[in-house]
Coordinates of C-alpha atoms and ligand atoms in Angstrom, one line a residue:
X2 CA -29.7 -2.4 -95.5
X3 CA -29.9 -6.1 -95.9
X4 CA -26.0 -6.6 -95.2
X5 CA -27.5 -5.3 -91.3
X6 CA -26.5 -7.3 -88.7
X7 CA -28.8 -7.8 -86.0
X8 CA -27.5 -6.2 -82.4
X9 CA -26.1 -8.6 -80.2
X10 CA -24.5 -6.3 -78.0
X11 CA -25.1 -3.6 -76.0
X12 CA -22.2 -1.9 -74.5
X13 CA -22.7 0.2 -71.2
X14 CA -19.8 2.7 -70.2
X15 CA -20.1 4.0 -66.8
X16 CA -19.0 7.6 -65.8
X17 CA -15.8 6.0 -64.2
X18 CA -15.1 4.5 -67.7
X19 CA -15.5 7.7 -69.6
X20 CA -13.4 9.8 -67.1
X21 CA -10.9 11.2 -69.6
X22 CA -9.9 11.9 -73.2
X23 CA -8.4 8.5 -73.2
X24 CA -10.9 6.6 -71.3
X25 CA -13.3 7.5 -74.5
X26 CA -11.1 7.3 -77.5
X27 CA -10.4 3.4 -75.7
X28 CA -14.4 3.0 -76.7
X29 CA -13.2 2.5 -80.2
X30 CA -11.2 -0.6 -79.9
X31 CA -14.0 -1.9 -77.2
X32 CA -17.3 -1.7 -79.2
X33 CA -15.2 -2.2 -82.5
X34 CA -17.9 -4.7 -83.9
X35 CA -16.2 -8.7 -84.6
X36 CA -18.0 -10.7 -87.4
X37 CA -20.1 -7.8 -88.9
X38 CA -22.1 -7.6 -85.3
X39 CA -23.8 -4.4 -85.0
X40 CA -23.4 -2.8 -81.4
X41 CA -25.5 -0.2 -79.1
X42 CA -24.0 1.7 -76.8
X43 CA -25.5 2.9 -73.8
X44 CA -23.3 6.1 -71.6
X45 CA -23.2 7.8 -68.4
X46 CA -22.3 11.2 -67.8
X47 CA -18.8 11.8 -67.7
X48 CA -17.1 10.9 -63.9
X49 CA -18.3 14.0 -61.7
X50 CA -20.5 15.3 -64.1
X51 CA -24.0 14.5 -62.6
X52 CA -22.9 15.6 -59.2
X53 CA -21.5 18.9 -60.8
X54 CA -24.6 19.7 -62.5
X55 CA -26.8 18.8 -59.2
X56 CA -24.6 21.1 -57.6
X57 CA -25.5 23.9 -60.3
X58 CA -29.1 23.6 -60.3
X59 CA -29.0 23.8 -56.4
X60 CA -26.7 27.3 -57.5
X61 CA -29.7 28.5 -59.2
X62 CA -31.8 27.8 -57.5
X63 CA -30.2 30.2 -54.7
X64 CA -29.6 32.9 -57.7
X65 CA -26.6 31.9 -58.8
X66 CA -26.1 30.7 -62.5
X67 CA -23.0 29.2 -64.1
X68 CA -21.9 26.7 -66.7
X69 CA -18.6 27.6 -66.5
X70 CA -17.1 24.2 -64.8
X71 CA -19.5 22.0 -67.4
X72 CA -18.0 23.6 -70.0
X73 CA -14.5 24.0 -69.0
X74 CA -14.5 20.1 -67.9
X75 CA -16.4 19.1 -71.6
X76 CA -13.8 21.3 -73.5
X77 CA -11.0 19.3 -72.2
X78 CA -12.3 16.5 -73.0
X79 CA -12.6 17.6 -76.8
X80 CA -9.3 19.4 -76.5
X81 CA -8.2 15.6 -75.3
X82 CA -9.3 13.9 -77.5
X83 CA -8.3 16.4 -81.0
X84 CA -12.3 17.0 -81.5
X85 CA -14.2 20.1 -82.6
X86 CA -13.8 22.4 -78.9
X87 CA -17.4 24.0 -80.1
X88 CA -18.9 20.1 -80.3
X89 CA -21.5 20.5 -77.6
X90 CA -21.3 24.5 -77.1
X91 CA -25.0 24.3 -78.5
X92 CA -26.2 21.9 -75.4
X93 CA -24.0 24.0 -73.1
X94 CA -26.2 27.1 -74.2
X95 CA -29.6 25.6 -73.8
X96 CA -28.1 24.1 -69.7
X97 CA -27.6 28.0 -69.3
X98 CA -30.8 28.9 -70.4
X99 CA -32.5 26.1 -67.7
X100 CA -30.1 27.5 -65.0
X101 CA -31.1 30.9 -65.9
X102 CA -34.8 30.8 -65.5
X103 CA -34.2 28.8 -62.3
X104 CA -31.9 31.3 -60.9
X105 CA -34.7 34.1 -61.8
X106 CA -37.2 32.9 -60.0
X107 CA -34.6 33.1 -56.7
X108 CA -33.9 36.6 -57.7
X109 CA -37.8 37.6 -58.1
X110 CA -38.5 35.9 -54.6
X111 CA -34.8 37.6 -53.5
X112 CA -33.8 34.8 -51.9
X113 CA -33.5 31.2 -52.4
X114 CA -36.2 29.1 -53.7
X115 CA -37.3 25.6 -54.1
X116 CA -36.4 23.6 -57.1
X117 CA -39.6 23.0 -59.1
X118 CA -40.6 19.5 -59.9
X119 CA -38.7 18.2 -62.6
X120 CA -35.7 20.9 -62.9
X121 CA -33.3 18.9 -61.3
X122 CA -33.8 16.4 -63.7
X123 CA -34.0 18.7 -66.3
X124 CA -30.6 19.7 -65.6
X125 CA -29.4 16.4 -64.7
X126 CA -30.3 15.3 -68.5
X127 CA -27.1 17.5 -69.9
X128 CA -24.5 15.4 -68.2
X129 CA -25.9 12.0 -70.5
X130 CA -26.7 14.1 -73.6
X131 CA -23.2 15.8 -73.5
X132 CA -21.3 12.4 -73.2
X133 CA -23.6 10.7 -75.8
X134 CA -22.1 13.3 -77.9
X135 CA -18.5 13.3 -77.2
X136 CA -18.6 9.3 -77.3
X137 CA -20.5 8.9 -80.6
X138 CA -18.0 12.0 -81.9
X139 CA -15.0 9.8 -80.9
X140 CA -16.3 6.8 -82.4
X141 CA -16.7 8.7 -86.1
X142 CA -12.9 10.2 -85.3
X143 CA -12.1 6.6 -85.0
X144 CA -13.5 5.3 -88.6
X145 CA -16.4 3.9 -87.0
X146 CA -20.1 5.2 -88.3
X147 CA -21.9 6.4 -84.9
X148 CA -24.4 8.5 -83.9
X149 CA -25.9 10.2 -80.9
X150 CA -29.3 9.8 -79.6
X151 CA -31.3 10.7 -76.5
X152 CA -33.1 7.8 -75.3
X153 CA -36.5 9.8 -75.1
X154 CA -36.2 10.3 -78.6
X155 CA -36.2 6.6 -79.0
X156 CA -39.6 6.3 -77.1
X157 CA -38.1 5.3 -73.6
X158 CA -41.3 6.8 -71.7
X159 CA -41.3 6.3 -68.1
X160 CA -43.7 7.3 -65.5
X161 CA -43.2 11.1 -64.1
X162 CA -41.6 10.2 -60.8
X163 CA -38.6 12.6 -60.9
X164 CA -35.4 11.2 -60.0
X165 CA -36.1 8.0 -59.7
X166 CA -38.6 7.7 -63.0
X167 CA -39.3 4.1 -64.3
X168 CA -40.1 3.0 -68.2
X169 CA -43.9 2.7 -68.7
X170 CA -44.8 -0.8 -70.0
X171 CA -44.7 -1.6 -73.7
X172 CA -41.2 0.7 -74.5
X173 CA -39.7 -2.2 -76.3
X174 CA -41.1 -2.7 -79.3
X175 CA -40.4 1.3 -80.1
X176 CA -37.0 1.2 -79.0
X177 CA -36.2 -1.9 -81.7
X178 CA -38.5 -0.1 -84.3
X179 CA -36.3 3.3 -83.9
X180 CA -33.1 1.6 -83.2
X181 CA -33.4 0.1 -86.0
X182 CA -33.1 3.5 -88.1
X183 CA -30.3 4.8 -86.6
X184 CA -27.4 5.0 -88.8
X185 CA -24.4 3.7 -87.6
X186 CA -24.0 2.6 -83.3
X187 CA -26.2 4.2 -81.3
X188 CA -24.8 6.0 -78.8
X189 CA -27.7 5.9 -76.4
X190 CA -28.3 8.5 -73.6
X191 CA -28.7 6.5 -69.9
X192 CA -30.4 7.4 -66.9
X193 CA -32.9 9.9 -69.3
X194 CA -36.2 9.4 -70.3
X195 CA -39.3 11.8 -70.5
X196 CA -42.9 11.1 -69.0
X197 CA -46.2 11.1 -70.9
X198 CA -46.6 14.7 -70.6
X199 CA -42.6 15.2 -72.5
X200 CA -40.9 16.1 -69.0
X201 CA -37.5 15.1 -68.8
X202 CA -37.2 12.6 -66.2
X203 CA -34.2 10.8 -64.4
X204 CA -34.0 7.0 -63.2
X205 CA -32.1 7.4 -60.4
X206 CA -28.3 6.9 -59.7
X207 CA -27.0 4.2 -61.6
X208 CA -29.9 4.6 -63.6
X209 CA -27.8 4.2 -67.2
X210 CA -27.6 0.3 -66.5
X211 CA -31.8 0.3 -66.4
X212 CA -31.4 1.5 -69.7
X213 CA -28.7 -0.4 -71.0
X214 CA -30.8 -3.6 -69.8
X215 CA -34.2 -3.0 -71.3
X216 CA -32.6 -1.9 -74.5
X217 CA -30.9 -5.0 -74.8
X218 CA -34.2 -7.3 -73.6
X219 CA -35.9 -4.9 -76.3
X220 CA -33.3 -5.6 -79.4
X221 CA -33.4 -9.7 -78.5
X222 CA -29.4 -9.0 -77.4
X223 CA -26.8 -11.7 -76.9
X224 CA -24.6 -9.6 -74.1
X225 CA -25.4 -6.5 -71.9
X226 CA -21.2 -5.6 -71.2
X227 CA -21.4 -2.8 -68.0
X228 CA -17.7 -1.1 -68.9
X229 CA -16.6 0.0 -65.7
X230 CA -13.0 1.4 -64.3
X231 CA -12.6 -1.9 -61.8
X232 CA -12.4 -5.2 -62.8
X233 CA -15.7 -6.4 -62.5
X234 CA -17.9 -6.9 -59.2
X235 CA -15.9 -7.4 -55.8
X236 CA -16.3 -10.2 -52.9
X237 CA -16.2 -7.0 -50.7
X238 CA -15.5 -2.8 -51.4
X239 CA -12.0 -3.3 -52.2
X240 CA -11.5 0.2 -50.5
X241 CA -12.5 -1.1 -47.0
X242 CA -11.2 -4.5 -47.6
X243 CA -7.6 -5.0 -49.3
X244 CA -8.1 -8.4 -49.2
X245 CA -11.0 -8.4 -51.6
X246 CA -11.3 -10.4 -55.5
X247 CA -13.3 -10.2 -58.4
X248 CA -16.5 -12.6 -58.3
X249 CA -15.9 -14.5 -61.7
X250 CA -19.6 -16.0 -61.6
X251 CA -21.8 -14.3 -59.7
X252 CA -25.8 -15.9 -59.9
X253 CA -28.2 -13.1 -60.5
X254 CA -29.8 -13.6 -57.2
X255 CA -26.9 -13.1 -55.4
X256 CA -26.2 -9.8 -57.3
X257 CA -29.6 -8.7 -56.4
X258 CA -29.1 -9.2 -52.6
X259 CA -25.9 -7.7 -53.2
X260 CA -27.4 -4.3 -54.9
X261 CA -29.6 -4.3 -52.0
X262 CA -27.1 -4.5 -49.6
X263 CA -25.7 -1.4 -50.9
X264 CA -22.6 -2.8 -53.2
X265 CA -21.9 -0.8 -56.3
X266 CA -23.3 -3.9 -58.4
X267 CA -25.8 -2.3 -61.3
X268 CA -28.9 -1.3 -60.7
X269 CA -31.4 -3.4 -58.9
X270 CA -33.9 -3.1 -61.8
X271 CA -31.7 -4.2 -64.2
X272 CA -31.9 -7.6 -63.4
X273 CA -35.8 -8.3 -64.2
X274 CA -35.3 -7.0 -68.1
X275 CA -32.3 -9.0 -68.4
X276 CA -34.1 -12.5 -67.3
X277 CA -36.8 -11.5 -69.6
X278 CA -34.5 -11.2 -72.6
X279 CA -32.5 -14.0 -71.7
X280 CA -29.4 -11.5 -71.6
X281 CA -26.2 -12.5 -70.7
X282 CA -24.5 -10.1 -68.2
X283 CA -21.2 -9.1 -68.1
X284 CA -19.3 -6.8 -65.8
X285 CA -15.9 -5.9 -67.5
X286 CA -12.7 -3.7 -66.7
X287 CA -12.0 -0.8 -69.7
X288 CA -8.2 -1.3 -67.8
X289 CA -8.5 -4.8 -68.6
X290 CA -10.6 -5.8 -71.3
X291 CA -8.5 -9.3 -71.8
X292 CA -10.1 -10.4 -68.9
X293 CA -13.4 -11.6 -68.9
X294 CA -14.6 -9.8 -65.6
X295 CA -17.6 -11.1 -63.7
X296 CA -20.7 -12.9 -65.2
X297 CA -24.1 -13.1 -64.1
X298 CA -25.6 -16.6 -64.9
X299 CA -28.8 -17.7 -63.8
X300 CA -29.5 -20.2 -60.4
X301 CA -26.7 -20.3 -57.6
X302 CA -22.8 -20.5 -59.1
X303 CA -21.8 -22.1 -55.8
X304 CA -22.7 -22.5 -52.1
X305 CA -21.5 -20.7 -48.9
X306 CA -21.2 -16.9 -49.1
X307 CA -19.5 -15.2 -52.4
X308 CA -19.5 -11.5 -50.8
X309 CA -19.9 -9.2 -48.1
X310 CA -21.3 -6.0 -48.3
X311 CA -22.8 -3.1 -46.0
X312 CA -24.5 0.2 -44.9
X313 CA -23.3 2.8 -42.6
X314 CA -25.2 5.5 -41.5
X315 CA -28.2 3.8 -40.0
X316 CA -30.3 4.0 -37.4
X317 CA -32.3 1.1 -34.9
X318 CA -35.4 2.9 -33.9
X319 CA -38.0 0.1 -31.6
X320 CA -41.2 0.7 -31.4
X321 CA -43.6 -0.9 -29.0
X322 CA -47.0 -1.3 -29.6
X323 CA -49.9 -2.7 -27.9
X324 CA -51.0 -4.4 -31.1
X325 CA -49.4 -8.5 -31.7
X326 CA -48.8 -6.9 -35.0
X327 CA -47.5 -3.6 -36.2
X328 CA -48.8 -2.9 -39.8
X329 CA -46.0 -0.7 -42.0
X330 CA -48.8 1.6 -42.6
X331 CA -48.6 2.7 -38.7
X332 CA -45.2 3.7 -39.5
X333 CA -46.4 6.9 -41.4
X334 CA -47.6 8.7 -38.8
X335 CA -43.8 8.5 -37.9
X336 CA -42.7 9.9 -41.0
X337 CA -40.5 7.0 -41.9
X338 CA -40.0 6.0 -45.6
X339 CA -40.3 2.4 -46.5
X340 CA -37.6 2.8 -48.9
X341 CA -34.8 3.1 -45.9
X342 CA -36.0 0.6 -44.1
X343 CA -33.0 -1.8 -44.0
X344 CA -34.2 -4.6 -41.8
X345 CA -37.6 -5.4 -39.8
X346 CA -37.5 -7.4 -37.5
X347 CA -40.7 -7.8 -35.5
X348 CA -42.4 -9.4 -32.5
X349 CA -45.3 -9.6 -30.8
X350 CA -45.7 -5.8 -29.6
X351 CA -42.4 -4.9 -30.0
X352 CA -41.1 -3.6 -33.6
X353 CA -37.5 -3.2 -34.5
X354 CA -36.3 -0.9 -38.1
X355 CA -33.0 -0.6 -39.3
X356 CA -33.1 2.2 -41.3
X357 CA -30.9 5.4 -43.0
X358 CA -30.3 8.1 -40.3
X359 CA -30.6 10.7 -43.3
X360 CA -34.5 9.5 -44.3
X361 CA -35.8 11.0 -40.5
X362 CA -33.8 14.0 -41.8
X363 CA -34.7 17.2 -39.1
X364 CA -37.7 15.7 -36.8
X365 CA -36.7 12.4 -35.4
X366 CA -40.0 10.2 -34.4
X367 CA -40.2 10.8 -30.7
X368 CA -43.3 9.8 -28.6
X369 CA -44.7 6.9 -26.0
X370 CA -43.1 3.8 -27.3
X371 CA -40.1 4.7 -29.4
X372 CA -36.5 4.0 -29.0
X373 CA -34.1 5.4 -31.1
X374 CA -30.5 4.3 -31.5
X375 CA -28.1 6.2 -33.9
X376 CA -24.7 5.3 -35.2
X377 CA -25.2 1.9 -35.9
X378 CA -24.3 -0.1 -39.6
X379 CA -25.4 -3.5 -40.9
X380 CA -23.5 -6.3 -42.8
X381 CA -24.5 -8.9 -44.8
X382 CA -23.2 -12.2 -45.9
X383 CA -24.3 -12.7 -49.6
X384 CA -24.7 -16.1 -50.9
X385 CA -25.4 -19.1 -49.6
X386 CA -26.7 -21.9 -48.7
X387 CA -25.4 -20.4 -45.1
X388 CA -25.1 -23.8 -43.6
X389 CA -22.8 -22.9 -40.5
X390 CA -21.6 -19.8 -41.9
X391 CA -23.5 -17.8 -39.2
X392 CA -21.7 -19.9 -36.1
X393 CA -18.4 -19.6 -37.7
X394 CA -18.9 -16.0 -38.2
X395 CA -20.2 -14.9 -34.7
X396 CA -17.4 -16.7 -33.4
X397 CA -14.7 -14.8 -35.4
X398 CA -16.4 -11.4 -34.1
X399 CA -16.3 -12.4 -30.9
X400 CA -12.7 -13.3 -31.4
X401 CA -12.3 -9.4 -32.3
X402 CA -14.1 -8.2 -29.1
X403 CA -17.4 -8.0 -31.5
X404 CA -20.9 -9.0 -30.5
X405 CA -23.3 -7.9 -33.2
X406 CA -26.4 -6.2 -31.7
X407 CA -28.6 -8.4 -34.0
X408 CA -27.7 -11.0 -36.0
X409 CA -30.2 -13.1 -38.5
X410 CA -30.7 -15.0 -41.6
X411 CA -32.7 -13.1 -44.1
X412 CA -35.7 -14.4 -45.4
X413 CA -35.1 -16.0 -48.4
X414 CA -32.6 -18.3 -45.7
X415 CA -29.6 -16.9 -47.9
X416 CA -27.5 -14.4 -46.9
X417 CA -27.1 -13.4 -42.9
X418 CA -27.5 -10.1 -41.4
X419 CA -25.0 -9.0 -38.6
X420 CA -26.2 -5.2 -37.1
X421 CA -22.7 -3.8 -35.4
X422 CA -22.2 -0.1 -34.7
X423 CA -20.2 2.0 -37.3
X424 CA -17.3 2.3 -35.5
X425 CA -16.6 -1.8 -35.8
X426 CA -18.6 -1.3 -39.7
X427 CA -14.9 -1.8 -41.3
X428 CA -13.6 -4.6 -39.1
X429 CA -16.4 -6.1 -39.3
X430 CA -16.5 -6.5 -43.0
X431 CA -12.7 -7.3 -42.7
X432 CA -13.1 -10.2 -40.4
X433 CA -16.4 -11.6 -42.2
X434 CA -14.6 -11.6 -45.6
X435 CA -11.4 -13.0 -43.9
X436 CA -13.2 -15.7 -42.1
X437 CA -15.6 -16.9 -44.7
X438 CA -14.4 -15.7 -47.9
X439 CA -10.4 -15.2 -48.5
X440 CA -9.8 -19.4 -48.3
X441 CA -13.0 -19.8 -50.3
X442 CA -11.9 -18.0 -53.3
X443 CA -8.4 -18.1 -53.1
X444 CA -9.3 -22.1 -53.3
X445 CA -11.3 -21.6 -56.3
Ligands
LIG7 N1 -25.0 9.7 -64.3 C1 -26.0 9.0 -63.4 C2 -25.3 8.7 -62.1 O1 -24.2 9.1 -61.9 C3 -26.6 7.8 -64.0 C4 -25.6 6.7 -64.3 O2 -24.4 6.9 -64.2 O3 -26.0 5.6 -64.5 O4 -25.9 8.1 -61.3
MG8 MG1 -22.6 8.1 -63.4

C-alpha cells in the first residue's frame, strides 16, 4: 500500500460520453493512469437513461410496471462491449421491485396516484448505479483494477430535498477516508446521495458534476476532467448558432453566469468546491481527447463578452404596487417560485419578473395590478468588462428589425441582458454572437 499514489485526478463522464459500447470501452485509454497517478472516476447514467427511468416511475405510478427498455438498453451495452449480459440483472430486479410497489399502490387506489416523496429518486438512483457498473466492468476487461461504488456508500450525505438534494457539511473528510480503501479506481456513482434518515436522494440534473467537484476538493485533487461528447464549452449552443467555437479559457465567473444563463456548462454548484480545493477545471471532448478543451482558471481570461447564452419559454409578468418597494416575499401570495425568476427589475411601485412560463403551471397570477406577458425569451451577453458592447449590440438588432423589450446590464456590471420575444430568441443569439463575438475569437 505504500507504492499508492495519491489521486490527482478525478475523471467525470457525462451520459453523452457513455452513450455506447464504445463510448465506455474509450474510458480505458482516458483514465489509463500516467506516472503511477491514481484516478477517481465519477459517471452519469448512460445517455437517455435518467429520462427513461423518470418516465417509468411516472408508468407506475399510473399502474403500469416495466423494466423491460432499462434492461434491453443495459444488455446491449454488455452485449457491446463482450461483458457478462447478466452483469447488472441483480440491480435490474431490485428497479422492478421499486416499480412494483409503486404501481400497487395505483392498482389499490384503481387509478393513478401520486409519486411518494423520494420514489422518483429512488428510481432515478438505478440509471448511476447501473453505469457505475458497466464502466468499472469495462475498466477490469481492459487490465485496469477498478471497482464500483455508490457514492452514499462512501458517506456523500446530503440534506433530504428530493431531486435537487445537496451534501450536508463535513462529507469530505469521509469521502478521502473511504476512498482511500477502495481497491483499484473508483468508479463513483454521480447525482446519488442518501439523507440522514438513508433515503436515496438525487442532486438535480447535471448533478454528477456536484459530485465529481466535491470529491475532488475532498481528495486534495490536481484536475476535475468533465468528459463530455462536444469539445468543451461553446461561445454559444452550437445547435442554434453554427457559427459558434470552443471557449479555450473560460474564468470561473464567467462560467457561473453562464450556467445561470441556462448554457449546458456544469453544474452551478460545482464551482464553490472547486475554488475551495484549488481544482483545476477542465472540460474535454471523449471524440477528441488530443485537444485540451476548455479550462476554467480563476479571475477574468479576457475583456469584452466570451459567450452568449439564453432562455426560452418565459414569461414578463408587472406588478404594480402601491408600496416604493415590493418585498419578494409579496410574491407568494402569487404563487411564484423564486427559483424561475430570471430577471427583476424594479421601480418605485412598479415590479417587472422575467420568469419560466412552466413555474405558474395551471393558475396564472391574475388580480388588481398584474400584467402578464407570455412568449417572450431573454439573452445574455457573458463576459465583460461590457464597455460599449451594449451600444454596439442594440444597434446590430436594430439593424435586424429588433428592439429588445428590455435591455440592461446585470448587476455585477458584467454581462448585459437583452429580453426579445421567442420568435426573434434564435436571431437574436445569431446576431449578438456575430456582432460581438465571431471577430473576437476568430482574432484570438
Ligand atoms: N443523470 C443525471 C442527469 O441526466 C445526472 C447527471 O447526468 O449528472 O441529469
Ligand atoms: Mg446525465
Amino acid at each position: 500500500m505504500s507504492s499508492e499514489a495519491r489521486f490527482q485526478r478525478v475523471h467525470k463522464f457525462g451520459g453523452a460520453s457513455l452513450a455506447t459500447g464504445r463510448d465506455v470501452a474509450r474510458v480505458r485509454g482516458l483514465v489509463g493512469g500516467t506516472d503511477g497517478e491514481r484516478a477517481v472516476v465519477v459517471v452519469s447514467a448512460h445517455l437517455g437513461v435518467t429520462a427513461l427511468l423518470g418516465g417509468l416511475a411516472q408508468e407506475a405510478a399510473a399502474g403500469r410496471a416495466s423494466v423491460e427498455r432499462v434492461r434491453v438498453r443495459h444488455r446491449g451495452l454488455l452485449r457491446e462491449l463482450g461483458l457478462d449480459p447478466e452483469l447488472v440483472d441483480r440491480l435490474i430486479r431490485e428497479l422492478a421491485a421499486v416499480l412494483r410497489t409503486i404501481a400497487r399502490r395505483a392498482e389499490v387506489e384503481g387509478g393513478p396516484v401520486e409519486l411518494g416523496a423520494g420514489e422518483r429518486d429512488h428510481v432515478l438512483s438505478f440509471g448511476e448505479r447501473l453505469s457505475a457498473r458497466i464502466v468499472a466492468a469495462a475498466l477490469r476487461a481492459g487490465g485496469l483494477e477498478a471497482t464500483p461504488v455508490d457514492a452514499f456508500d462512501l458517506g456523500f450525505v446530503s440534506d433530504g430535498s428530493f431531486g435537487r438534494a445537496r451534501p450536508v457539511a463535513g462529507v469530505e473528510e469521509t469521502l478521502r477516508e473511504r476512498l482511500a480503501e477502495v481497491p483499484g479506481v473508483p468508479v463513483v456513482t454521480g447525482f446519488l446521495a442518501k439523507d440522514r434518515q438513508g433515503r436515496l436522494t438525487t442532486l438535480g440534473r447535471n448533478g454528477s458534476d456536484l459530485t465529481a467537484a466535491i470529491v475532488a476538493e475532498a481528495l486534495g485533487a490536481r484536475e476535475l476532467v468533465l468528459w463530455k461528447g462536444v469539445p468543451g464549452v461553446a461561445s454559444a449552443d452550437p445547435r442554434l448558432v453554427p457559427g459558434a467555437r470552443t471557449i479555450e479559457e473560460l474564468s470561473f465567473e464567467d462560467a457561473l453566469e453562464l450556467a445561470r444563463a441556462g448554457a449546458e456548462v456544469l453544474h452551478p454548484d460545482a464551482i464553490a468546491p472547486l475554488r475551495r480545493g484549488g481544482v483545476a477545471l477542465r472540460v474535454a471532448d471523449v471524440n477528441r481527447p488530443d485537444l485540451i478543451g476548455t479550462r476554467l482558471v480563476e479571475g477574468r481570461a479576457g475583456s469584452g463578452p466570451v459567450a452568449v447564452a439564453g432562455r426560452q419559454g418565459l414569461v414578463r409578468l408587472t406588478l404594480r404596487t402601491a408600496e416604493t418597494e415590493l418585498e419578494l416575499a409579496d410574491l407568494a401570495p402569487l404563487g411564484v417560485d423564486r427559483g424561475a425568476i430570471r430577471l427583476l427589475v424594479a421601480r418605485p411601485g412598479v415590479c417587472e419578473l422575467w420568469m419560466d412560463a412552466a413555474a405558474l403551471g395551471k393558475g396564472l397570477p391574475a388580480g388588481a395590478g398584474v400584467e402578464l406577458e407570455q412568449d417572450l425569451a431573454l439573452v445574455q451577453l457573458i463576459g465583460g468588462p461590457p464597455a460599449g458592447a451594449g451600444p454596439r449590440a442594440l444597434a446590430h438588432l436594430a439593424g435586424a428589425g429588433i428592439v429588445p423589450l428590455r435591455s440592461l446590464a446585470s448587476e455585477g456590471g458584467v454581462g448585459l441582458f437583452f429580453a426579445v420575444r421567442a420568435a426573434e430568441f434564435v436571431q437574436t443569439l445569431r446576431i449578438l454572437h456575430e456582432a460581438l463575438l465571431a471577430r473576437a475569437l476568430s482574432a484570438a
